[in-house]
XYZ file of C-alpha atoms in Angstrom:
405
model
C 0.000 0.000 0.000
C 1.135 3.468 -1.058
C 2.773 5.830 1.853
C 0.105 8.563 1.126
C -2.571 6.036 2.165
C -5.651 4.433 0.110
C -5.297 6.757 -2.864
C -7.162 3.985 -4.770
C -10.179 4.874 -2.157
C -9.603 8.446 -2.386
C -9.573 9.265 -6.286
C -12.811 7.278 -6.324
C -14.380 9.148 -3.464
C -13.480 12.139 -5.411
C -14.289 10.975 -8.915
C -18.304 10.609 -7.295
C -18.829 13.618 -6.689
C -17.567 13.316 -2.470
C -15.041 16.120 -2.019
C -14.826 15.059 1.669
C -14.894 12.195 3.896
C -17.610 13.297 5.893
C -19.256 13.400 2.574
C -19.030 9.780 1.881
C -19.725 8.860 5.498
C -23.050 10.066 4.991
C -23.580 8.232 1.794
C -22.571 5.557 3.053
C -23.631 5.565 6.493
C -20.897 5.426 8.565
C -18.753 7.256 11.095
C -16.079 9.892 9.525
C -13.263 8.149 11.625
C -13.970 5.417 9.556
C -13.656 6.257 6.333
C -10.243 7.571 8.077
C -9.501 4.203 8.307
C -10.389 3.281 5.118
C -8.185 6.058 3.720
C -5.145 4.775 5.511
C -2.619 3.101 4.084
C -3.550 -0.220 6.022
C -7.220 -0.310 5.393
C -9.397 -2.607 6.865
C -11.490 -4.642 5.080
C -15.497 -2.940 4.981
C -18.095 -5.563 5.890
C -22.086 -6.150 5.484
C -24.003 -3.393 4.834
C -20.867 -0.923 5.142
C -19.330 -2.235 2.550
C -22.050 -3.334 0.314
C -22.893 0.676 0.339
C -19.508 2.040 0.005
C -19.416 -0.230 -3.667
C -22.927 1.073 -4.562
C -22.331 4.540 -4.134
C -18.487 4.629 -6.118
C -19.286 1.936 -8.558
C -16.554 -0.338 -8.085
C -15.908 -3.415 -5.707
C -13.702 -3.294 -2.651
C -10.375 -4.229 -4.170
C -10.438 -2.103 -6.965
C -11.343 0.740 -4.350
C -7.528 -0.403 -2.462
C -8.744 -3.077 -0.101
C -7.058 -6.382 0.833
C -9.347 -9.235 0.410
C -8.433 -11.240 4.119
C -7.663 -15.072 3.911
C -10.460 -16.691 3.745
C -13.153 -14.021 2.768
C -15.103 -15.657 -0.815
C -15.003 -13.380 -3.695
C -18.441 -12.426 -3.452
C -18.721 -10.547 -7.047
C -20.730 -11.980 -9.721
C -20.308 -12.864 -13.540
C -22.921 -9.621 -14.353
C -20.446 -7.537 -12.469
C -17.830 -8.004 -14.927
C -19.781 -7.723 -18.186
C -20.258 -4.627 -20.471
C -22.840 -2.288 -19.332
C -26.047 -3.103 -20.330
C -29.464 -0.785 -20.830
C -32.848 -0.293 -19.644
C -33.965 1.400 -22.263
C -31.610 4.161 -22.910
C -30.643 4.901 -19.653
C -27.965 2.590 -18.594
C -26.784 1.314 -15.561
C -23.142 1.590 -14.220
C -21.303 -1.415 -13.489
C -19.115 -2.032 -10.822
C -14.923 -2.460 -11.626
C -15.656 0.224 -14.899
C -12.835 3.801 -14.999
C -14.858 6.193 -13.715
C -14.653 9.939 -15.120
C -13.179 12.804 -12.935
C -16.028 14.425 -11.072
C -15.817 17.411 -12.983
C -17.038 15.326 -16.246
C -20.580 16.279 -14.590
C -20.106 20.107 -14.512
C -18.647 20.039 -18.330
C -21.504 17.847 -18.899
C -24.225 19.958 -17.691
C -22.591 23.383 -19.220
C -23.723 21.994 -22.632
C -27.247 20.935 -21.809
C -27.577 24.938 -20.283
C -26.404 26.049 -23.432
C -28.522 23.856 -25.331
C -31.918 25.461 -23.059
C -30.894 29.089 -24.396
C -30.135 27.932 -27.736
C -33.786 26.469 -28.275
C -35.373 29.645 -28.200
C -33.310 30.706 -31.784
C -31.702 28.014 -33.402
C -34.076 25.874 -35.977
C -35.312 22.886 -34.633
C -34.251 21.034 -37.421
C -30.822 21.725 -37.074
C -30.670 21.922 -32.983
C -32.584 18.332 -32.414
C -29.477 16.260 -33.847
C -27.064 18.150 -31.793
C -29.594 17.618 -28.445
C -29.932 13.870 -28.969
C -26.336 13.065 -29.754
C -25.578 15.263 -26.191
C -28.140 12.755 -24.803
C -25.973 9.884 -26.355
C -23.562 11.018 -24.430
C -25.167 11.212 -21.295
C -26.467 7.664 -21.498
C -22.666 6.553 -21.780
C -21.654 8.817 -19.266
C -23.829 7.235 -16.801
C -21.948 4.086 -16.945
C -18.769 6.007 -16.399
C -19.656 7.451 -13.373
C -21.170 7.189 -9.732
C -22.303 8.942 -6.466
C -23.252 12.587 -6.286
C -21.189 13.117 -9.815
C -23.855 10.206 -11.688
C -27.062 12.451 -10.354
C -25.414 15.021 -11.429
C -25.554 13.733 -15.168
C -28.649 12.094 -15.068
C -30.055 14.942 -13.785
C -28.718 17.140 -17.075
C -29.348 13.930 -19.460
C -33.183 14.218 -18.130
C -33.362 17.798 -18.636
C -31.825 17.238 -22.263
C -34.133 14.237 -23.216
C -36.826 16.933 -22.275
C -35.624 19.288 -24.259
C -35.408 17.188 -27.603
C -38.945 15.963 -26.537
C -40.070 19.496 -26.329
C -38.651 20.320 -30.053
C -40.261 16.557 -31.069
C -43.680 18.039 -30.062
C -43.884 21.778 -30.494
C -41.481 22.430 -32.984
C -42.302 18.977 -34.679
C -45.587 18.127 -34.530
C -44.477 14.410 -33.272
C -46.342 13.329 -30.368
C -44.896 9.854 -30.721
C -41.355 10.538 -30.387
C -41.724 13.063 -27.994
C -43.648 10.666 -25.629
C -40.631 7.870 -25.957
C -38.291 10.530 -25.289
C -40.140 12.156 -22.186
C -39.779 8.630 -21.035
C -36.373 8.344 -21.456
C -36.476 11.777 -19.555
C -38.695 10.411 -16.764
C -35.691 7.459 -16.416
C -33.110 9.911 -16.092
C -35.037 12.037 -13.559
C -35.418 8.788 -11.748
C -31.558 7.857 -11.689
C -31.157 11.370 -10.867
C -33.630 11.286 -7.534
C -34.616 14.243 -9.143
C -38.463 14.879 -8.283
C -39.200 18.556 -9.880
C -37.631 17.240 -12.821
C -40.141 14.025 -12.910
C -42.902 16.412 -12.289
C -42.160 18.805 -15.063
C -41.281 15.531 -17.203
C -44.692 14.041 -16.086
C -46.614 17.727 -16.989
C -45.140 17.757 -20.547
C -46.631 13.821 -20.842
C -50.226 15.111 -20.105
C -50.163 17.117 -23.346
C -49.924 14.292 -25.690
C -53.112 13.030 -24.917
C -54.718 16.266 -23.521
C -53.954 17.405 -27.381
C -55.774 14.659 -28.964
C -59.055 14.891 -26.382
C -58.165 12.133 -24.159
C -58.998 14.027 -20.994
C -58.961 10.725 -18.267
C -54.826 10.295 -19.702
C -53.671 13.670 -19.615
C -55.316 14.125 -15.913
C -53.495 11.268 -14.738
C -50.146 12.565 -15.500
C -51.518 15.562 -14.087
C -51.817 13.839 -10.816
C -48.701 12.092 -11.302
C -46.704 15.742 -11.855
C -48.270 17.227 -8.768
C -47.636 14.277 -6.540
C -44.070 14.608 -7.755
C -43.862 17.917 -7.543
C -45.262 17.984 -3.462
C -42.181 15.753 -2.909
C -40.049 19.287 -4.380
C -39.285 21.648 -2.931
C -41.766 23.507 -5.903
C -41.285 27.101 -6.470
C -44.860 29.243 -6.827
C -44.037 29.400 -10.875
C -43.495 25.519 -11.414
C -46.776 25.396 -9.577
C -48.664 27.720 -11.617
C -47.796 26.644 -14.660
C -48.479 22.895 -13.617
C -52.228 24.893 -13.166
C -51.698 26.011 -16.464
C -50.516 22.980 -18.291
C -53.887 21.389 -17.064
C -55.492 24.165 -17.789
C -54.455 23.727 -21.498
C -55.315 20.222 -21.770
C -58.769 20.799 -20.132
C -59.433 23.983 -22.562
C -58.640 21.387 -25.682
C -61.152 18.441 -24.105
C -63.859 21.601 -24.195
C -63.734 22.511 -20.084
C -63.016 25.832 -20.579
C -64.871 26.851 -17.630
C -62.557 24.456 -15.373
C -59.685 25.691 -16.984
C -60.202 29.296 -16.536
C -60.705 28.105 -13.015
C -57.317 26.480 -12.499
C -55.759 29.616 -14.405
C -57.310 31.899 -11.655
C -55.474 29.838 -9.137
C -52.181 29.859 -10.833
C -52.467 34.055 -11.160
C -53.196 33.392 -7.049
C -50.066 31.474 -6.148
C -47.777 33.583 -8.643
C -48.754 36.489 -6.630
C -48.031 35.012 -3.274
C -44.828 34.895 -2.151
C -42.693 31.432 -1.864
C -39.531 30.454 -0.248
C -38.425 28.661 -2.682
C -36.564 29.539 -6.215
C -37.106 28.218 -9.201
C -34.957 25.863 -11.107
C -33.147 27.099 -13.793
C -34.458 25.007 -16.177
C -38.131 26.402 -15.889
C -37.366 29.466 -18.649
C -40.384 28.630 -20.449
C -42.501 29.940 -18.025
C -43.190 33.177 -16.738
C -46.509 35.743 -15.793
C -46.732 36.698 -19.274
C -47.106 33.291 -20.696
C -49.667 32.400 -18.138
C -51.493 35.736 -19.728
C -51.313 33.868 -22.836
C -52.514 29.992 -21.534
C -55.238 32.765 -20.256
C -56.157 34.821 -23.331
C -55.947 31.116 -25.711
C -58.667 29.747 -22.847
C -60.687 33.106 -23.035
C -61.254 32.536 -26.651
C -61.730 29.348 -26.841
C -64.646 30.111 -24.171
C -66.242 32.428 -26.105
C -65.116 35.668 -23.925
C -63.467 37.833 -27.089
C -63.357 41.340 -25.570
C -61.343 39.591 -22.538
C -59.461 37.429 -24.552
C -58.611 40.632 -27.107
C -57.618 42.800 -23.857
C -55.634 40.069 -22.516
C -53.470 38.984 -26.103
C -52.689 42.526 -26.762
C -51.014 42.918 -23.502
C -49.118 39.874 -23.681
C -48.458 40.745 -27.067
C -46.594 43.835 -25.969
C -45.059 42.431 -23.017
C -43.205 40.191 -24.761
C -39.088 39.864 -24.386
C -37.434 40.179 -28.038
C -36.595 36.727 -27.304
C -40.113 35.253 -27.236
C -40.385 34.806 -30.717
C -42.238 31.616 -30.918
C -44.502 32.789 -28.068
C -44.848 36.172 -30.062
C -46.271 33.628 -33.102
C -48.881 32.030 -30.525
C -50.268 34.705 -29.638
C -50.551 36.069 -32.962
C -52.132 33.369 -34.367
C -55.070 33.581 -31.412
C -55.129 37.368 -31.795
C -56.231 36.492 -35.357
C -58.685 34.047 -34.100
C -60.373 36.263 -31.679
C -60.974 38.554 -34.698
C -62.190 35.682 -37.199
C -64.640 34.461 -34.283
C -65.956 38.442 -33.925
C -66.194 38.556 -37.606
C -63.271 40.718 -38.331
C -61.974 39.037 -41.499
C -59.372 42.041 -42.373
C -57.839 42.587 -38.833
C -57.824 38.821 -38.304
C -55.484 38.675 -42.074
C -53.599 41.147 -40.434
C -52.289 39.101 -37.417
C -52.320 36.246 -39.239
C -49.579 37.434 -41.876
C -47.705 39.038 -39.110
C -47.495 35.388 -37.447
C -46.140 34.126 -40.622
C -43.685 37.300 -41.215
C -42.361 35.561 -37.337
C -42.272 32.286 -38.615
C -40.355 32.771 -41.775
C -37.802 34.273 -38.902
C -38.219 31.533 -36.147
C -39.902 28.431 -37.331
C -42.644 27.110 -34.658
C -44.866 24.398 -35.795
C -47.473 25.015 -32.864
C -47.762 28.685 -34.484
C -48.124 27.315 -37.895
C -50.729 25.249 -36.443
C -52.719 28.265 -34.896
C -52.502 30.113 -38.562
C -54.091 27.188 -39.999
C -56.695 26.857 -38.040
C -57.535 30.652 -38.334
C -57.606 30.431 -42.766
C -60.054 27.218 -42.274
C -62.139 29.881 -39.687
C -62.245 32.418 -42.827
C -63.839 30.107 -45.205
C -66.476 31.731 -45.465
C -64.603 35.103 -46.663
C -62.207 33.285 -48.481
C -63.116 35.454 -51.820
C -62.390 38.094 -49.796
C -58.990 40.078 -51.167
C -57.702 40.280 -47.806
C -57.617 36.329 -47.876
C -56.371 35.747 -50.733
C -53.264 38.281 -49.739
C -52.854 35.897 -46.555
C -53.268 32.673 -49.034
C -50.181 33.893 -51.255
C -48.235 34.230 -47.873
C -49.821 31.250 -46.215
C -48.892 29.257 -49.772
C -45.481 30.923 -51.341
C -42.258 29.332 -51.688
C -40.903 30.329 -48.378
C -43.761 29.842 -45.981
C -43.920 25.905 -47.623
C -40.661 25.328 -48.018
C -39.955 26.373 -43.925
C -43.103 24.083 -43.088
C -42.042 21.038 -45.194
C -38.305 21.135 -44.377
C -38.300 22.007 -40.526
């Protein structure tokens, strides 16, 4: 054994994410003085649960981590522990006697998944998905490479980034398929991460797929599912509201608009009283403003167009410069409100400025909205100002972005 003591022990310990030994004697459940011990240059041997823990939590068995197997003591590790790593799905699972990466592997790790949140907001989808999902590639490989505090630590980013590509999959995409395999891939990751607000947020983004399509029972049992997560949080007052909102949405498409604008009224509540806790970073695509616009998309939808009209044009100008696929949303409903109140010009009006937005920052959902707006205007479709909007709605650029993104 080296003079300096267990540095096997050590570099693992620090390689997991446990820049102290009182940090792995909580993992692990022990007294600090022992992990002393174990750190020594004549370590004892760990036994039972001790040592079944202290291999758990740094991913590789006892003499690997510098230990002396006594005279006498069976090698207790199996065949499986010496294979490749296998998968459960495509979150994989680390196997003990594998190189672990440096700690900081989990920090470089996570810098590009941040980067990747900003990034969504102005790259094309098109070209940003590949780059997401080969990041998650690398998380998935990562997890086999690492252990302890520095494994949640990259599970946690790998979930965030599966929910990002999900999130391009369904609003950028229009693929409700793919984005519900890859929110479960997200909901895995969460899992190996511990990580409950991300599971609830995960669980929230689930309930759209079938609260899209009308299948109200489905979407309010993830519903359930993302609040029960989210109670186990700590959740901040805006991950709250906007799980009020997300419900709110699905409830407005299965025709409950009057529950909905309900659960809306509770989210402006808890917004406006104050929490203790912060937000995680990862919730940027929430804020009051965009629960003005869940609440101005449920207003029309019920009916209420001079509240709905109010409501749009003030998110509309309280938008960031940022918000362009919001800005396209809300467009598209401002348009709607006017179709519904029989406003044929004014509603052409927001409806080409939605596609002007689009030609600049494609956004499937707001392509979706202006479509659903020219099929309201059938009955003015001889109308000049629809015919303008047609040439937009139908010229090179406009089809090209919608076919090829």
């Amino acid at each position: 054994m080296e003079n300096d003591g267990n540095v096997r022990l050590r570099a693992a310990r620090i390689a997991a994410g446990y820049s102290t030994q009182e940090t792995l004697a909580k993992a692990v459940g022990v007294a600090v003085r022992q992990v002393r011990r174990w750190e020594s240059s004549n370590p004892p041997w760990p036994k039972g649960t001790a040592a079944r823990k202290l291999t758990e939590v740094l991913g590789q068995d006892l003499e690997q981590l510098g230990f002396t197997r006594p005279a006498g003591v069976p090698d207790q590790r199996s065949a499986h522990s010496r294979e490749l790593p296998r998968t459960q799905g495509v979150v994989t699972v680390p196997v003990p006697g594998l190189t672990l990466q440096p700690a900081t592997v989990a920090e470089d790790f996570a810098g590009i998944t941040r980067r990747h949140r900003r990034l969504y907001w102005t790259v094309t989808p098109a070209t940003l998905h590949p780059t997401v999902v080969a990041h998650a590639t690398l998380g998935c490989a990562l997890l086999t490479e690492t252990a302890g505090v520095t494994r949640r630590t990259v599970a946690a980013a790998l979930a965030e980034t599966f929910l990002l590509a999900g999130r391009i999959e369904f609003f950028d995409g229009r693929e409700p398929d793919s984005a519900r395999e890859t929110w479960t891939r997200a909901l895995q990751a969460a899992g190996q991460a511990d990580n409950h607000l991300l599971g609830a947020a995960i669980l929230a983004h689930m309930a759209f797929v079938p609260g899209w399509t009308g299948d109200r029972q489905a979407a309010m049992e993830r519903m359930t599912a993302a609040r029960t997560y989210a109670r186990r949080g700590p959740a901040s007052a805006e991950l709250l509201a906007w799980l009020d909102a997300v419900e709110a949405e699905c409830e407005t498409r299965c025709g409950h608009t009057q529950t909905a604008l309900t659960l809306l009224g509770h989210a402006q509540d808890v917004l406006a009283t104050p929490s203790e806790h912060t937000s995680p970073e990862w919730l940027d695509w929430f804020s009051p403003v965009r629960l003005a616009a869940f609440t101005g998309h449920t207003q029309l939808a019920a009916g209420h167009l001079p509240q709905a009209r109010q409501t749009l044009l003030k998110v509309l100008d309280a938008l960031e410069p940022s918000e362009d696929k919001q800005r396209t949303v809300v467009l598209g409903d401002l348009a709607a409100v006017e179709v519904a109140d029989r406003n044929p010009e004014k509603a052409c009006e927001y409806a080409v400025a939605a596609l002007d937005q689009l030609c600049a920052t494609w956004y499937a959902t707001g392509m979706d909205r202006i479509r659903e707006v020219r099929r309201a205007l059938t009955p003015w479709q001889h109308e000049h100002c629809v015919r303008d909007l047609d040439d937009r709605l139908y010229g090179w650029e406009t089809t090209v972005s919608a076919l090829g993104r």
